[in-house]
Each structure stands twice: as structure tokens, then as C-alpha cells.
PDB file of C-alpha atoms in Angstrom:
ATOM      1  CA  MET A1406      68.655 103.211 120.277  1.00  0.00           C
ATOM      2  CA  SER A1407      68.934 100.210 117.889  1.00  0.00           C
ATOM      3  CA  ASN A1408      68.301  96.623 118.707  1.00  0.00           C
ATOM      4  CA  THR A1409      70.415  95.598 115.784  1.00  0.00           C
ATOM      5  CA  PRO A1410      72.189  92.341 116.597  1.00  0.00           C
ATOM      6  CA  LEU A1411      75.831  91.944 115.590  1.00  0.00           C
ATOM      7  CA  ASN A1412      76.327  90.861 111.892  1.00  0.00           C
ATOM      8  CA  PRO A1413      78.797  87.971 111.875  1.00  0.00           C
ATOM      9  CA  GLU A1414      80.044  88.982 108.474  1.00  0.00           C
ATOM     10  CA  HIS A1415      81.017  92.407 110.060  1.00  0.00           C
ATOM     11  CA  VAL A1416      81.920  91.550 113.645  1.00  0.00           C
ATOM     12  CA  ARG A1417      83.340  88.345 115.270  1.00  0.00           C
ATOM     13  CA  VAL A1418      83.000  87.746 118.992  1.00  0.00           C
ATOM     14  CA  THR A1419      86.121  86.172 120.679  1.00  0.00           C
ATOM     15  CA  PRO A1420      85.485  83.425 123.324  1.00  0.00           C
ATOM     16  CA  GLU A1421      86.129  86.162 125.929  1.00  0.00           C
ATOM     17  CA  GLY A1422      83.307  88.242 124.735  1.00  0.00           C
ATOM     18  CA  ALA A1423      85.286  90.926 122.783  1.00  0.00           C
ATOM     19  CA  ARG A1424      83.858  92.199 119.669  1.00  0.00           C
ATOM     20  CA  MET A1425      86.190  92.770 116.746  1.00  0.00           C
ATOM     21  CA  MET A1426      85.282  94.064 113.230  1.00  0.00           C
ATOM     22  CA  THR A1427      86.331  91.882 110.526  1.00  0.00           C
ATOM     23  CA  LEU A1428      89.037  92.969 108.034  1.00  0.00           C
ATOM     24  CA  SER A1429      86.665  92.563 105.179  1.00  0.00           C
ATOM     25  CA  ARG A1430      84.321  94.976 106.702  1.00  0.00           C
ATOM     26  CA  LEU A1431      87.163  97.423 107.692  1.00  0.00           C
ATOM     27  CA  ASN A1432      88.250  97.111 104.011  1.00  0.00           C
ATOM     28  CA  GLU A1433      84.807  97.955 102.747  1.00  0.00           C
ATOM     29  CA  ILE A1434      84.511 101.010 105.032  1.00  0.00           C
ATOM     30  CA  LEU A1435      88.172 102.324 104.043  1.00  0.00           C
ATOM     31  CA  ASP A1436      87.459 101.839 100.349  1.00  0.00           C
ATOM     32  CA  ALA A1437      84.231 104.096 100.636  1.00  0.00           C
ATOM     33  CA  TRP A1438      86.043 106.736 102.679  1.00  0.00           C
ATOM     34  CA  GLU A1439      89.015 106.811 100.296  1.00  0.00           C
ATOM     35  CA  SER A1440      86.701 107.055  97.255  1.00  0.00           C
ATOM     36  CA  LEU A1441      84.495 110.020  98.563  1.00  0.00           C
ATOM     37  CA  THR A1442      84.678 113.059  96.569  1.00  0.00           C
ATOM     38  CA  TRP A1443      86.432 115.855  98.622  1.00  0.00           C
ATOM     39  CA  PRO A1444      85.371 118.142  99.947  1.00  0.00           C
ATOM     40  CA  ALA A1445      82.375 116.031 101.135  1.00  0.00           C
ATOM     41  CA  SER A1446      78.983 117.478 102.127  1.00  0.00           C
ATOM     42  CA  ARG A1447      76.809 116.739 105.039  1.00  0.00           C
ATOM     43  CA  ALA A1448      74.529 114.738 102.679  1.00  0.00           C
ATOM     44  CA  ASP A1449      77.561 112.794 101.543  1.00  0.00           C
ATOM     45  CA  ALA A1450      78.211 112.020 105.240  1.00  0.00           C
ATOM     46  CA  ALA A1451      74.663 110.787 105.786  1.00  0.00           C
ATOM     47  CA  ALA A1452      74.748 108.817 102.584  1.00  0.00           C
ATOM     48  CA  PHE A1453      78.087 107.228 103.902  1.00  0.00           C
ATOM     49  CA  ARG A1454      76.553 106.372 107.252  1.00  0.00           C
ATOM     50  CA  ASP A1455      73.449 105.050 105.588  1.00  0.00           C
ATOM     51  CA  ARG A1456      75.579 102.926 103.071  1.00  0.00           C
ATOM     52  CA  PHE A1457      76.781 100.829 106.060  1.00  0.00           C
ATOM     53  CA  GLY A1458      73.246 100.428 107.851  1.00  0.00           C
ATOM     54  CA  TRP A1459      74.323 102.553 110.801  1.00  0.00           C
ATOM     55  CA  THR A1460      71.369 104.150 112.736  1.00  0.00           C
ATOM     56  CA  PRO A1461      71.668 107.807 113.162  1.00  0.00           C
ATOM     57  CA  ASP A1462      71.159 109.246 116.681  1.00  0.00           C
ATOM     58  CA  PRO A1463      67.750 111.095 116.888  1.00  0.00           C
ATOM     59  CA  ARG A1464      69.558 114.121 118.445  1.00  0.00           C
ATOM     60  CA  GLU A1465      72.276 114.380 115.903  1.00  0.00           C
ATOM     61  CA  SER A1466      72.366 112.458 112.625  1.00  0.00           C
ATOM     62  CA  LEU A1467      76.192 112.532 112.396  1.00  0.00           C
ATOM     63  CA  LEU A1468      76.275 110.527 115.582  1.00  0.00           C
ATOM     64  CA  PHE A1469      75.254 106.857 114.979  1.00  0.00           C
ATOM     65  CA  THR A1470      75.535 103.206 115.734  1.00  0.00           C
ATOM     66  CA  SER A1471      78.228 101.038 114.284  1.00  0.00           C
ATOM     67  CA  ASP A1472      78.977  97.517 113.446  1.00  0.00           C
ATOM     68  CA  VAL A1473      81.008  96.779 116.731  1.00  0.00           C
ATOM     69  CA  ILE A1474      78.472  98.655 118.979  1.00  0.00           C
ATOM     70  CA  PRO A1475      75.091  98.449 117.232  1.00  0.00           C
ATOM     71  CA  GLU A1476      73.023  99.014 120.416  1.00  0.00           C
ATOM     72  CA  ARG A1477      74.062 102.571 121.044  1.00  0.00           C
ATOM     73  CA  SER A1478      75.420 105.686 119.314  1.00  0.00           C
ATOM     74  CA  SER A1479      79.201 105.269 119.542  1.00  0.00           C
ATOM     75  CA  SER A1480      80.608 106.743 116.313  1.00  0.00           C
ATOM     76  CA  TYR A1481      80.469 109.990 114.616  1.00  0.00           C
ATOM     77  CA  ILE A1482      81.332 112.134 111.474  1.00  0.00           C
ATOM     78  CA  VAL A1483      82.956 115.550 112.127  1.00  0.00           C
ATOM     79  CA  TYR A1484      81.392 118.132 109.834  1.00  0.00           C
ATOM     80  CA  ASN A1485      82.285 121.897 109.738  1.00  0.00           C
ATOM     81  CA  THR A1486      80.493 124.407 107.558  1.00  0.00           C
ATOM     82  CA  PHE A1487      83.761 125.763 106.116  1.00  0.00           C
ATOM     83  CA  GLY A1488      85.369 122.576 104.802  1.00  0.00           C
ATOM     84  CA  GLY A1489      82.730 119.967 104.822  1.00  0.00           C
ATOM     85  CA  VAL A1490      83.376 116.474 106.181  1.00  0.00           C
ATOM     86  CA  ALA A1491      86.609 116.633 108.331  1.00  0.00           C
ATOM     87  CA  GLY A1492      86.596 113.173 109.801  1.00  0.00           C
ATOM     88  CA  LEU A1493      84.962 109.824 110.880  1.00  0.00           C
ATOM     89  CA  MET A1494      85.527 107.961 114.243  1.00  0.00           C
ATOM     90  CA  PHE A1495      84.439 104.392 114.730  1.00  0.00           C
ATOM     91  CA  TYR A1496      85.145 101.356 116.820  1.00  0.00           C
ATOM     92  CA  LEU A1497      87.273  98.384 115.522  1.00  0.00           C
ATOM     93  CA  ALA A1498      87.103  96.409 118.773  1.00  0.00           C
ATOM     94  CA  ALA A1499      85.177  96.775 121.987  1.00  0.00           C
ATOM     95  CA  HIS A1500      84.417  95.032 125.153  1.00  0.00           C
ATOM     96  CA  LEU A1501      88.063  93.887 125.402  1.00  0.00           C
ATOM     97  CA  ASP A1502      89.080  93.028 129.041  1.00  0.00           C
ATOM     98  CA  PRO A1503      90.524  96.024 130.672  1.00  0.00           C
ATOM     99  CA  HIS A1504      92.531  93.881 133.024  1.00  0.00           C
ATOM    100  CA  ASP A1505      94.089  91.890 130.136  1.00  0.00           C
ATOM    101  CA  LYS A1506      96.659  94.100 128.335  1.00  0.00           C
ATOM    102  CA  LYS A1507      97.847  91.337 126.191  1.00  0.00           C
ATOM    103  CA  GLN A1508      94.219  91.185 124.596  1.00  0.00           C
ATOM    104  CA  CYS A1509      94.187  95.013 123.805  1.00  0.00           C
ATOM    105  CA  ASP A1510      97.772  94.773 122.462  1.00  0.00           C
ATOM    106  CA  LYS A1511      97.022  91.793 120.321  1.00  0.00           C
ATOM    107  CA  ALA A1512      93.960  93.594 118.913  1.00  0.00           C
ATOM    108  CA  TYR A1513      95.878  96.744 118.402  1.00  0.00           C
ATOM    109  CA  SER A1514      98.578  95.045 116.552  1.00  0.00           C
ATOM    110  CA  TYR A1515      96.093  93.112 114.321  1.00  0.00           C
ATOM    111  CA  TYR A1516      94.493  96.363 113.017  1.00  0.00           C
ATOM    112  CA  ASN A1517      97.905  98.050 112.913  1.00  0.00           C
ATOM    113  CA  GLU A1518      99.542  95.364 110.774  1.00  0.00           C
ATOM    114  CA  TYR A1519      96.442  95.498 108.460  1.00  0.00           C
ATOM    115  CA  LEU A1520      96.539  99.341 107.862  1.00  0.00           C
ATOM    116  CA  GLU A1521     100.335  99.407 107.353  1.00  0.00           C
ATOM    117  CA  GLN A1522      99.963  96.463 104.738  1.00  0.00           C
ATOM    118  CA  ARG A1523      96.998  98.332 103.135  1.00  0.00           C
ATOM    119  CA  LEU A1524      98.893 101.579 102.862  1.00  0.00           C
ATOM    120  CA  GLN A1525     102.263  99.974 102.082  1.00  0.00           C
ATOM    121  CA  ASN A1526     102.671 101.616  98.644  1.00  0.00           C
ATOM    122  CA  ARG A1527     100.698 104.834  99.556  1.00  0.00           C
ATOM    123  CA  LEU A1528     102.268 105.649 102.859  1.00  0.00           C
ATOM    124  CA  ALA A1529     103.605 109.227 103.246  1.00  0.00           C
ATOM    125  CA  SER A1530     104.392 109.372 106.896  1.00  0.00           C
ATOM    126  CA  LYS A1531     103.944 107.415 110.088  1.00  0.00           C
ATOM    127  CA  ARG A1532     104.194 108.718 113.733  1.00  0.00           C
ATOM    128  CA  THR A1533     103.888 106.291 116.679  1.00  0.00           C
ATOM    129  CA  PHE A1534     102.974 108.100 119.907  1.00  0.00           C
ATOM    130  CA  ASP A1535     103.176 105.044 122.329  1.00  0.00           C
ATOM    131  CA  LYS A1536     102.684 101.457 122.042  1.00  0.00           C
ATOM    132  CA  SER A1537      98.954 101.969 121.476  1.00  0.00           C
ATOM    133  CA  CYS A1538      98.641 105.052 119.039  1.00  0.00           C
ATOM    134  CA  VAL A1539      99.878 105.351 115.497  1.00  0.00           C
ATOM    135  CA  GLU A1540      99.020 107.927 112.935  1.00  0.00           C
ATOM    136  CA  LEU A1541      99.463 106.947 109.197  1.00  0.00           C
ATOM    137  CA  ILE A1542      99.064 109.363 106.479  1.00  0.00           C
ATOM    138  CA  SER A1543      98.730 108.382 102.718  1.00  0.00           C
ATOM    139  CA  HIS A1544     100.039 110.167  99.736  1.00  0.00           C
ATOM    140  CA  ASP A1545      96.436 111.388  99.082  1.00  0.00           C
ATOM    141  CA  LYS A1546      96.470 113.010 102.664  1.00  0.00           C
ATOM    142  CA  ILE A1547      94.032 110.815 104.252  1.00  0.00           C
ATOM    143  CA  LEU A1548      94.978 110.424 107.895  1.00  0.00           C
ATOM    144  CA  TYR A1549      94.379 107.192 109.763  1.00  0.00           C
ATOM    145  CA  PHE A1550      94.714 107.373 113.615  1.00  0.00           C
ATOM    146  CA  LEU A1551      94.627 103.978 115.258  1.00  0.00           C
ATOM    147  CA  GLY A1552      94.177 104.088 119.063  1.00  0.00           C
ATOM    148  CA  GLY A1553      93.999 101.464 121.683  1.00  0.00           C
ATOM    149  CA  ALA A1554      92.789 101.917 125.235  1.00  0.00           C
ATOM    150  CA  ALA A1555      91.972  99.269 128.043  1.00  0.00           C
ATOM    151  CA  ASP A1556      88.679  98.009 126.606  1.00  0.00           C
ATOM    152  CA  LYS A1557      88.512  99.233 122.909  1.00  0.00           C
ATOM    153  CA  ILE A1558      90.263 100.067 119.665  1.00  0.00           C
ATOM    154  CA  THR A1559      89.235 103.080 117.571  1.00  0.00           C
ATOM    155  CA  LEU A1560      90.070 104.300 114.216  1.00  0.00           C
ATOM    156  CA  SER A1561      89.812 107.958 113.224  1.00  0.00           C
ATOM    157  CA  LEU A1562      90.002 108.973 109.673  1.00  0.00           C
ATOM    158  CA  ASN A1563      90.577 112.589 108.605  1.00  0.00           C
ATOM    159  CA  SER A1564      89.614 114.126 105.113  1.00  0.00           C
ATOM    160  CA  PRO A1565      92.450 115.310 102.915  1.00  0.00           C
ATOM    161  CA  SER A1566      91.661 118.896 103.690  1.00  0.00           C
ATOM    162  CA  GLU A1567      91.802 118.343 107.464  1.00  0.00           C
ATOM    163  CA  THR A1568      95.129 116.285 107.205  1.00  0.00           C
ATOM    164  CA  GLY A1569      96.419 119.249 104.977  1.00  0.00           C
ATOM    165  CA  ASN A1570      95.647 121.698 107.726  1.00  0.00           C
ATOM    166  CA  LEU A1571      97.410 119.473 110.380  1.00  0.00           C
ATOM    167  CA  LEU A1572     100.492 119.063 108.278  1.00  0.00           C
ATOM    168  CA  ASP A1573     100.519 122.802 107.507  1.00  0.00           C
ATOM    169  CA  PHE A1574     100.172 123.493 111.318  1.00  0.00           C
ATOM    170  CA  LEU A1575     103.029 120.934 112.279  1.00  0.00           C
ATOM    171  CA  ASP A1576     105.249 122.346 109.535  1.00  0.00           C
ATOM    172  CA  ARG A1577     104.751 125.883 110.732  1.00  0.00           C
ATOM    173  CA  LYS A1578     105.420 124.733 114.384  1.00  0.00           C
ATOM    174  CA  ALA A1579     108.566 122.966 113.309  1.00  0.00           C
ATOM    175  CA  ARG A1580     109.743 126.148 111.590  1.00  0.00           C
ATOM    176  CA  GLY A1581     108.857 128.238 114.675  1.00  0.00           C
ATOM    177  CA  GLU A1582     106.342 130.421 112.671  1.00  0.00           C
ATOM    178  CA  LEU A1583     103.450 130.091 115.036  1.00  0.00           C
ATOM    179  CA  GLU A1584     101.992 133.361 116.383  1.00  0.00           C
ATOM    180  CA  ASP A1585     102.166 133.853 120.127  1.00  0.00           C
ATOM    181  CA  TRP A1586      98.569 133.426 120.555  1.00  0.00           C
ATOM    182  CA  GLU A1587      98.735 129.906 119.072  1.00  0.00           C
ATOM    183  CA  ARG A1588     101.341 128.698 121.326  1.00  0.00           C
ATOM    184  CA  GLU A1589      99.307 129.431 124.527  1.00  0.00           C
TER     185      GLU A1589
END
């Protein structure tokens, strides 16, 4: 894959060797995602990927390298032929020490606080699943799913149409309107 070195403007490396995306780079990515024209096409997805200098995987162009893990394909854009671009998943932090829970918790809190501050005036809903997963939905129906696991922190972004589908499903589920086959 790519031999691209870490860019210090995009990723900082802690003394322990953890790689963490800078908030300025995250802000740049989020600004670009939020300003996409929806529904976004596969060509829009490729242009988004290329804008950040991420190298496409030779097997599938919507699988690509990222700032935090430039040496291999680690991030992806979900695309479906019915609704266009549905989501983006990428690493915010990697190479955390899996035996140091405090390190992961601290990195997760760092990004969680940033996202909550960024969405402060646009936050429509927030669900916390445990101490290492949070779902934030903006008024313009962009879903931000932040997850932390032993050695990494990831961020998944959903398009407004995909988020709308999820919200419709959850609403129908809450009202008990799901068909029997959907419950199985």
C-alpha cells in the first residue's frame, strides 16, 4: 500500500507511540463532509477521498488509507446505488496501548468533548451506549458515531438520508409498528 509518512500537521504521535488526529485536521474533514451536496455520488466520494490525499485501495477505491494509518487501507466510504454515499468511517486515534484503559478513555474523551462542542448549537439528539460509544445527530441529520476500543478510536459519519432511515426505523420500533419479519 502507501509508504506515506505521518504528516505532523494532521497527526501527532504521543511519547507512548499512539497516533492521534489533530483537531484542525478533524475540523477540516467534518467541514467537508457537512458541506457535501446530498445525495452524494460515487464520484463525490472519490473526490472527497482525494481531497485529503488518502490513497485508494487497488481492489476497491472506496477503501483507502487515512491520516492516522497511512500505511494500509483502514478507512472507507459506504456507497449504495439507491441513496448514494451513506457513510464514512475513519480512525481518529490508533496504536493506543490496549493494556492502558486510561489512555483509551482519555483519547475518547478528547474527541467526544470536541464533537459535543462543535455540535453544541446544532445537536438534535445524543445517545451514549457505554463509556466508549456515543451517537450524536445534528439538526441537519448527520450522524456522528464515536467509538473507542482497546487500541483505537474511530468516527463514523452518516449521510442525512442514511440518518433519516435510522431515525424512521427507531421511531417505528418505538411505536411497535415493525413487521414480524423485521423483528427476527
